Amino acid sequence: MQFRQQALSKLQSPEQLDLPVRFARPQGLLVLCVTVLVMAAACCFWAVTGSVASTLDAPGILTHARGSYLLQSPVAGQITEVLADEGETLPRDSPLLKVRTDRGERVVRTIDAGRLTSVTATIGAVVTTGADVASVERIDGADDPLVVLLYVSGNSASSVPVGASVDLTVQSVPSQQYGVLRGTVAAVGGATQTQQQITRFLGDAQLGRQFSRGGRPLAVLVKLERSDSTKSGYRWSSADGPPYAIGSMTLATGSVRLADQRPIDWLLP
């Protein structure tokens, strides 16, 4: 109440209305000026020496460097026997199907050595010449290292530098629990790919449609960092990664670290 009475008494004294009002003491103004100068100097220093990192996200898939192929039936007829199981590693020219034709029974064989990822033909089904009957991933052995293929929009691919670090979120691995997979850009494709080209390399028409949905993308090859201390054999952002191996033909999303940019470059024409 004492302060209120003082304020009311000042309002009732017209001779005090023309007195200057003091907003800050000289010591406070000095501190404010020094603070502003320090902040301005820090901003200028960061603009000259600092950098801002940008990333590019793109869908991709874990696979082997040689890709896959669609095995097509060289003859028309009815399938009488399937001679291999999905997931089995087969040598070159290995028998896969038996087909009954007008000229007797014929055997459909693999073209290259690899892992049988899928068999679309079933016993009793009728196939025509050139029909897709299986998908085979080209590998020399079970120890062949995995790579990741990212399919980047053609407009953005030119900004991806070789050697850039990549963080990969693998669909089959909970990233909140085990982190992300580490990799490095090994190569950037020189030309965009059509849906048919993607299908032929991955051996899967659905993946071809999926990765070309937004137009013709450019393929970016990511080499995974190896580690002897993890179950998967690759390095993760967590110490151990998942307690199981990761397989090929697993979908992933890559976050590519682009070249750092200096803030001062934004101000220059």
mmCIF file of C-alpha atoms in Angstrom:
data_model
loop_
_atom_site.group_PDB
_atom_site.id
_atom_site.type_symbol
_atom_site.label_atom_id
_atom_site.label_comp_id
_atom_site.label_asym_id
_atom_site.label_seq_id
_atom_site.Cartn_x
_atom_site.Cartn_y
_atom_site.Cartn_z
ATOM 1 C CA MET A 1 0.000 0.000 0.000
ATOM 2 C CA GLN A 2 2.927 2.300 0.622
ATOM 3 C CA PHE A 3 4.123 2.089 -2.998
ATOM 4 C CA ARG A 4 0.596 2.636 -4.261
ATOM 5 C CA GLN A 5 0.222 5.798 -2.230
ATOM 6 C CA GLN A 6 3.545 7.108 -3.546
ATOM 7 C CA ALA A 7 2.465 6.465 -7.135
ATOM 8 C CA LEU A 8 -0.865 8.226 -6.625
ATOM 9 C CA SER A 9 0.827 11.184 -5.023
ATOM 10 C CA LYS A 10 3.158 11.579 -8.011
ATOM 11 C CA LEU A 11 0.215 11.502 -10.402
ATOM 12 C CA GLN A 12 -1.416 14.282 -8.431
ATOM 13 C CA SER A 13 1.704 16.485 -8.851
ATOM 14 C CA PRO A 14 1.540 17.974 -12.390
ATOM 15 C CA GLU A 15 4.968 19.577 -11.990
ATOM 16 C CA GLN A 16 6.593 16.075 -12.116
ATOM 17 C CA LEU A 17 5.104 15.054 -15.452
ATOM 18 C CA ASP A 18 7.811 16.824 -17.484
ATOM 19 C CA LEU A 19 10.692 15.151 -15.637
ATOM 20 C CA PRO A 20 12.805 12.701 -17.740
ATOM 21 C CA VAL A 21 12.239 9.035 -17.131
ATOM 22 C CA ARG A 22 15.280 6.847 -16.544
ATOM 23 C CA PHE A 23 14.944 3.493 -18.299
ATOM 24 C CA ALA A 24 18.369 2.076 -17.432
ATOM 25 C CA ARG A 25 21.424 3.044 -15.509
ATOM 26 C CA PRO A 26 24.703 3.728 -17.375
ATOM 27 C CA GLN A 27 26.149 0.461 -16.031
ATOM 28 C CA GLY A 28 23.214 -1.480 -17.500
ATOM 29 C CA LEU A 29 23.616 0.182 -20.888
ATOM 30 C CA LEU A 30 27.294 -0.750 -20.903
ATOM 31 C CA VAL A 31 26.493 -4.407 -20.167
ATOM 32 C CA LEU A 32 23.844 -4.439 -22.910
ATOM 33 C CA CYS A 33 26.239 -2.972 -25.494
ATOM 34 C CA VAL A 34 28.967 -5.458 -24.605
ATOM 35 C CA THR A 35 26.495 -8.360 -24.859
ATOM 36 C CA VAL A 36 25.288 -7.222 -28.291
ATOM 37 C CA LEU A 37 28.865 -6.844 -29.550
ATOM 38 C CA VAL A 38 29.856 -10.307 -28.294
ATOM 39 C CA MET A 39 26.817 -11.909 -29.932
ATOM 40 C CA ALA A 40 27.491 -10.114 -33.228
ATOM 41 C CA ALA A 41 31.134 -11.218 -33.180
ATOM 42 C CA ALA A 42 30.133 -14.826 -32.461
ATOM 43 C CA CYS A 43 27.632 -14.831 -35.342
ATOM 44 C CA CYS A 44 30.223 -13.422 -37.748
ATOM 45 C CA PHE A 45 32.819 -15.985 -36.637
ATOM 46 C CA TRP A 46 30.337 -18.872 -37.136
ATOM 47 C CA ALA A 47 29.288 -17.510 -40.530
ATOM 48 C CA VAL A 48 32.916 -17.577 -41.711
ATOM 49 C CA THR A 49 34.219 -20.761 -40.091
ATOM 50 C CA GLY A 50 31.081 -22.793 -39.325
ATOM 51 C CA SER A 51 29.183 -25.189 -41.558
ATOM 52 C CA VAL A 52 25.679 -26.581 -41.914
ATOM 53 C CA ALA A 53 25.157 -30.240 -42.751
ATOM 54 C CA SER A 54 22.300 -31.272 -45.036
ATOM 55 C CA THR A 55 21.002 -34.754 -45.765
ATOM 56 C CA LEU A 56 19.122 -36.472 -48.550
ATOM 57 C CA ASP A 57 16.735 -39.358 -47.827
ATOM 58 C CA ALA A 58 16.091 -42.060 -50.423
ATOM 59 C CA PRO A 59 14.524 -45.547 -50.498
ATOM 60 C CA GLY A 60 16.727 -48.552 -51.146
ATOM 61 C CA ILE A 61 17.320 -52.242 -50.677
ATOM 62 C CA LEU A 62 20.028 -54.537 -49.302
ATOM 63 C CA THR A 63 21.351 -56.823 -51.990
ATOM 64 C CA HIS A 64 24.553 -58.159 -53.517
ATOM 65 C CA ALA A 65 26.635 -56.184 -55.965
ATOM 66 C CA ARG A 66 25.903 -58.450 -58.936
ATOM 67 C CA GLY A 67 22.152 -58.176 -58.523
ATOM 68 C CA SER A 68 19.547 -60.768 -59.455
ATOM 69 C CA TYR A 69 17.897 -62.110 -62.575
ATOM 70 C CA LEU A 70 14.491 -63.398 -63.566
ATOM 71 C CA LEU A 71 14.639 -66.968 -64.803
ATOM 72 C CA GLN A 72 12.305 -67.492 -67.753
ATOM 73 C CA SER A 73 11.008 -70.747 -69.122
ATOM 74 C CA PRO A 74 12.608 -71.643 -72.486
ATOM 75 C CA VAL A 75 9.671 -73.921 -73.335
ATOM 76 C CA ALA A 76 5.871 -74.036 -73.054
ATOM 77 C CA GLY A 77 4.123 -76.775 -71.118
ATOM 78 C CA GLN A 78 2.923 -77.970 -67.732
ATOM 79 C CA ILE A 79 5.187 -77.978 -64.677
ATOM 80 C CA THR A 80 5.470 -81.448 -63.214
ATOM 81 C CA GLU A 81 8.153 -80.974 -60.555
ATOM 82 C CA VAL A 82 9.997 -78.228 -58.645
ATOM 83 C CA LEU A 83 13.568 -79.350 -57.963
ATOM 84 C CA ALA A 84 14.819 -76.646 -55.529
ATOM 85 C CA ASP A 85 13.554 -74.698 -52.530
ATOM 86 C CA GLU A 86 13.499 -70.952 -51.997
ATOM 87 C CA GLY A 87 16.592 -69.743 -50.161
ATOM 88 C CA GLU A 88 18.743 -72.545 -51.550
ATOM 89 C CA THR A 89 22.081 -71.657 -53.127
ATOM 90 C CA LEU A 90 22.387 -73.241 -56.568
ATOM 91 C CA PRO A 91 25.346 -73.618 -58.930
ATOM 92 C CA ARG A 92 25.258 -72.520 -62.529
ATOM 93 C CA ASP A 93 23.175 -74.747 -64.834
ATOM 94 C CA SER A 94 21.420 -76.349 -61.870
ATOM 95 C CA PRO A 95 18.052 -78.056 -62.608
ATOM 96 C CA LEU A 96 15.122 -76.093 -61.194
ATOM 97 C CA LEU A 97 11.893 -77.238 -62.891
ATOM 98 C CA LYS A 98 10.585 -80.082 -64.978
ATOM 99 C CA VAL A 99 8.136 -79.138 -67.716
ATOM 100 C CA ARG A 100 6.037 -81.577 -69.773
ATOM 101 C CA THR A 101 5.927 -80.447 -73.401
ATOM 102 C CA ASP A 102 4.611 -81.867 -76.678
ATOM 103 C CA ARG A 103 8.083 -83.272 -77.308
ATOM 104 C CA GLY A 104 8.575 -84.823 -73.903
ATOM 105 C CA GLU A 105 9.786 -83.621 -70.528
ATOM 106 C CA ARG A 106 12.228 -80.710 -70.423
ATOM 107 C CA VAL A 107 14.324 -79.344 -67.541
ATOM 108 C CA VAL A 108 14.586 -75.615 -66.804
ATOM 109 C CA ARG A 109 18.053 -74.757 -65.434
ATOM 110 C CA THR A 110 19.624 -71.723 -63.739
ATOM 111 C CA ILE A 111 21.676 -69.336 -65.850
ATOM 112 C CA ASP A 112 24.165 -68.219 -63.180
ATOM 113 C CA ALA A 113 25.081 -69.434 -59.725
ATOM 114 C CA GLY A 114 23.109 -67.801 -56.943
ATOM 115 C CA ARG A 115 20.481 -67.946 -54.233
ATOM 116 C CA LEU A 116 16.946 -68.843 -55.217
ATOM 117 C CA THR A 117 14.920 -65.956 -53.790
ATOM 118 C CA SER A 118 11.497 -66.890 -55.172
ATOM 119 C CA VAL A 119 9.738 -69.497 -57.325
ATOM 120 C CA THR A 120 6.606 -68.232 -59.023
ATOM 121 C CA ALA A 121 5.875 -71.469 -60.878
ATOM 122 C CA THR A 122 3.974 -74.254 -59.112
ATOM 123 C CA ILE A 123 3.360 -77.913 -59.889
ATOM 124 C CA GLY A 124 0.496 -78.291 -62.329
ATOM 125 C CA ALA A 125 0.727 -74.727 -63.642
ATOM 126 C CA VAL A 126 0.967 -74.170 -67.384
ATOM 127 C CA VAL A 127 3.737 -71.831 -68.540
ATOM 128 C CA THR A 128 4.437 -70.234 -71.887
ATOM 129 C CA THR A 129 7.803 -69.670 -73.515
ATOM 130 C CA GLY A 130 9.483 -66.668 -71.894
ATOM 131 C CA ALA A 131 7.292 -66.690 -68.773
ATOM 132 C CA ASP A 132 8.983 -65.740 -65.479
ATOM 133 C CA VAL A 133 9.294 -68.824 -63.276
ATOM 134 C CA ALA A 134 11.853 -67.838 -60.606
ATOM 135 C CA SER A 135 14.136 -65.111 -59.291
ATOM 136 C CA VAL A 136 17.804 -65.869 -58.548
ATOM 137 C CA GLU A 137 20.248 -63.572 -56.765
ATOM 138 C CA ARG A 138 23.747 -63.777 -58.200
ATOM 139 C CA ILE A 139 26.264 -64.727 -55.488
ATOM 140 C CA ASP A 140 29.414 -66.816 -55.395
ATOM 141 C CA GLY A 141 28.951 -67.930 -51.795
ATOM 142 C CA ALA A 142 27.139 -67.280 -48.536
ATOM 143 C CA ASP A 143 29.951 -64.954 -47.387
ATOM 144 C CA ASP A 144 29.501 -62.458 -50.221
ATOM 145 C CA PRO A 145 29.188 -58.989 -48.631
ATOM 146 C CA LEU A 146 25.955 -57.069 -48.828
ATOM 147 C CA VAL A 147 25.615 -53.633 -50.381
ATOM 148 C CA VAL A 148 22.736 -51.183 -50.473
ATOM 149 C CA LEU A 149 21.243 -49.677 -53.593
ATOM 150 C CA LEU A 150 19.512 -46.355 -53.057
ATOM 151 C CA TYR A 151 17.227 -45.053 -55.782
ATOM 152 C CA VAL A 152 17.548 -41.259 -55.732
ATOM 153 C CA SER A 153 15.468 -38.816 -57.728
ATOM 154 C CA GLY A 154 17.308 -37.773 -60.872
ATOM 155 C CA ASN A 155 17.059 -34.100 -59.864
ATOM 156 C CA SER A 156 18.779 -34.702 -56.518
ATOM 157 C CA ALA A 157 21.371 -37.322 -57.447
ATOM 158 C CA SER A 158 23.897 -34.778 -58.746
ATOM 159 C CA SER A 159 24.362 -33.461 -55.193
ATOM 160 C CA VAL A 160 25.393 -36.886 -53.824
ATOM 161 C CA PRO A 161 29.204 -37.051 -53.496
ATOM 162 C CA VAL A 162 31.190 -40.287 -53.630
ATOM 163 C CA GLY A 163 32.542 -41.011 -50.155
ATOM 164 C CA ALA A 164 29.586 -39.436 -48.343
ATOM 165 C CA SER A 165 28.527 -41.165 -45.135
ATOM 166 C CA VAL A 166 25.107 -42.833 -45.099
ATOM 167 C CA ASP A 167 22.853 -43.866 -42.212
ATOM 168 C CA LEU A 168 20.535 -46.720 -43.171
ATOM 169 C CA THR A 169 17.291 -47.587 -41.440
ATOM 170 C CA VAL A 170 16.670 -51.271 -42.167
ATOM 171 C CA GLN A 171 13.051 -52.365 -42.335
ATOM 172 C CA SER A 172 13.616 -55.603 -40.413
ATOM 173 C CA VAL A 173 15.610 -53.923 -37.596
ATOM 174 C CA PRO A 174 13.960 -51.660 -34.970
ATOM 175 C CA SER A 175 16.081 -48.511 -35.206
ATOM 176 C CA GLN A 176 15.045 -47.221 -31.765
ATOM 177 C CA GLN A 177 16.489 -50.353 -30.181
ATOM 178 C CA TYR A 178 19.459 -51.235 -32.389
ATOM 179 C CA GLY A 179 20.239 -48.014 -34.238
ATOM 180 C CA VAL A 180 21.016 -47.509 -37.911
ATOM 181 C CA LEU A 181 23.411 -49.245 -40.266
ATOM 182 C CA ARG A 182 26.541 -47.333 -41.315
ATOM 183 C CA GLY A 183 27.712 -47.052 -44.904
ATOM 184 C CA THR A 184 29.567 -44.944 -47.469
ATOM 185 C CA VAL A 185 28.624 -43.933 -51.010
ATOM 186 C CA ALA A 186 30.828 -46.024 -53.312
ATOM 187 C CA ALA A 187 29.419 -44.995 -56.708
ATOM 188 C CA VAL A 188 26.695 -42.896 -58.298
ATOM 189 C CA GLY A 189 25.069 -44.099 -61.504
ATOM 190 C CA GLY A 190 25.706 -42.123 -64.655
ATOM 191 C CA ALA A 191 22.186 -42.383 -66.070
ATOM 192 C CA THR A 192 18.657 -42.729 -64.730
ATOM 193 C CA GLN A 193 17.055 -46.173 -64.782
ATOM 194 C CA THR A 194 13.748 -47.308 -66.176
ATOM 195 C CA GLN A 195 11.328 -49.577 -64.364
ATOM 196 C CA GLN A 196 12.390 -52.450 -66.643
ATOM 197 C CA GLN A 197 16.087 -51.956 -65.823
ATOM 198 C CA ILE A 198 15.418 -51.957 -62.086
ATOM 199 C CA THR A 199 13.260 -55.077 -62.441
ATOM 200 C CA ARG A 200 15.955 -56.932 -64.373
ATOM 201 C CA PHE A 201 18.678 -56.084 -61.861
ATOM 202 C CA LEU A 202 16.668 -56.844 -58.727
ATOM 203 C CA GLY A 203 14.732 -59.718 -60.265
ATOM 204 C CA ASP A 204 11.437 -58.370 -58.933
ATOM 205 C CA ALA A 205 8.787 -56.553 -60.956
ATOM 206 C CA GLN A 206 7.094 -55.150 -57.846
ATOM 207 C CA LEU A 207 10.330 -53.525 -56.683
ATOM 208 C CA GLY A 208 10.813 -52.102 -60.159
ATOM 209 C CA ARG A 209 7.433 -50.380 -59.937
ATOM 210 C CA GLN A 210 8.043 -49.232 -56.373
ATOM 211 C CA PHE A 211 11.408 -47.564 -56.977
ATOM 212 C CA SER A 212 10.334 -45.882 -60.219
ATOM 213 C CA ARG A 213 7.020 -44.598 -58.883
ATOM 214 C CA GLY A 214 8.248 -40.991 -58.759
ATOM 215 C CA GLY A 215 9.976 -41.078 -62.137
ATOM 216 C CA ARG A 216 13.233 -42.512 -63.414
ATOM 217 C CA PRO A 217 15.698 -42.601 -60.479
ATOM 218 C CA LEU A 218 19.475 -42.796 -60.340
ATOM 219 C CA ALA A 219 21.073 -45.747 -58.524
ATOM 220 C CA VAL A 220 23.502 -44.937 -55.711
ATOM 221 C CA LEU A 221 25.709 -47.808 -54.520
ATOM 222 C CA VAL A 222 26.413 -47.792 -50.766
ATOM 223 C CA LYS A 223 29.191 -49.922 -49.323
ATOM 224 C CA LEU A 224 28.485 -51.129 -45.786
ATOM 225 C CA GLU A 225 31.086 -50.760 -43.051
ATOM 226 C CA ARG A 226 32.181 -54.138 -41.696
ATOM 227 C CA SER A 227 32.569 -55.010 -38.010
ATOM 228 C CA ASP A 228 33.792 -58.171 -36.293
ATOM 229 C CA SER A 229 32.065 -57.269 -33.032
ATOM 230 C CA THR A 230 28.443 -57.469 -34.241
ATOM 231 C CA LYS A 231 26.287 -60.465 -35.022
ATOM 232 C CA SER A 232 25.417 -59.116 -38.464
ATOM 233 C CA GLY A 233 29.049 -58.451 -39.365
ATOM 234 C CA TYR A 234 28.352 -54.766 -40.096
ATOM 235 C CA ARG A 235 28.738 -51.562 -38.092
ATOM 236 C CA TRP A 236 25.706 -49.938 -36.466
ATOM 237 C CA SER A 237 25.160 -46.710 -34.568
ATOM 238 C CA SER A 238 24.620 -48.845 -31.453
ATOM 239 C CA ALA A 239 27.446 -50.851 -29.961
ATOM 240 C CA ASP A 240 26.226 -54.335 -30.922
ATOM 241 C CA GLY A 241 23.473 -53.853 -33.482
ATOM 242 C CA PRO A 242 20.736 -56.484 -33.800
ATOM 243 C CA PRO A 243 21.418 -59.957 -32.333
ATOM 244 C CA TYR A 244 20.800 -61.602 -35.698
ATOM 245 C CA ALA A 245 22.075 -61.493 -39.257
ATOM 246 C CA ILE A 246 20.422 -59.314 -41.884
ATOM 247 C CA GLY A 247 19.501 -60.765 -45.247
ATOM 248 C CA SER A 248 19.535 -59.493 -48.779
ATOM 249 C CA MET A 249 16.404 -58.159 -50.517
ATOM 250 C CA THR A 250 15.495 -56.277 -47.336
ATOM 251 C CA LEU A 251 14.095 -52.789 -47.813
ATOM 252 C CA ALA A 252 15.907 -49.838 -46.250
ATOM 253 C CA THR A 253 15.893 -46.051 -46.197
ATOM 254 C CA GLY A 254 19.170 -44.189 -46.550
ATOM 255 C CA SER A 255 20.019 -40.745 -45.203
ATOM 256 C CA VAL A 256 22.975 -39.426 -47.220
ATOM 257 C CA ARG A 257 25.098 -36.681 -45.677
ATOM 258 C CA LEU A 258 25.719 -34.134 -48.402
ATOM 259 C CA ALA A 259 28.666 -31.743 -48.563
ATOM 260 C CA ASP A 260 28.698 -29.226 -45.700
ATOM 261 C CA GLN A 261 27.794 -25.662 -46.642
ATOM 262 C CA ARG A 262 29.093 -22.475 -45.020
ATOM 263 C CA PRO A 263 26.393 -20.056 -43.852
ATOM 264 C CA ILE A 264 28.158 -17.097 -45.475
ATOM 265 C CA ASP A 265 27.642 -18.741 -48.882
ATOM 266 C CA TRP A 266 23.909 -18.136 -48.497
ATOM 267 C CA LEU A 267 24.534 -14.377 -48.421
ATOM 268 C CA LEU A 268 26.706 -14.275 -51.526
ATOM 269 C CA PRO A 269 25.131 -13.890 -54.968
#
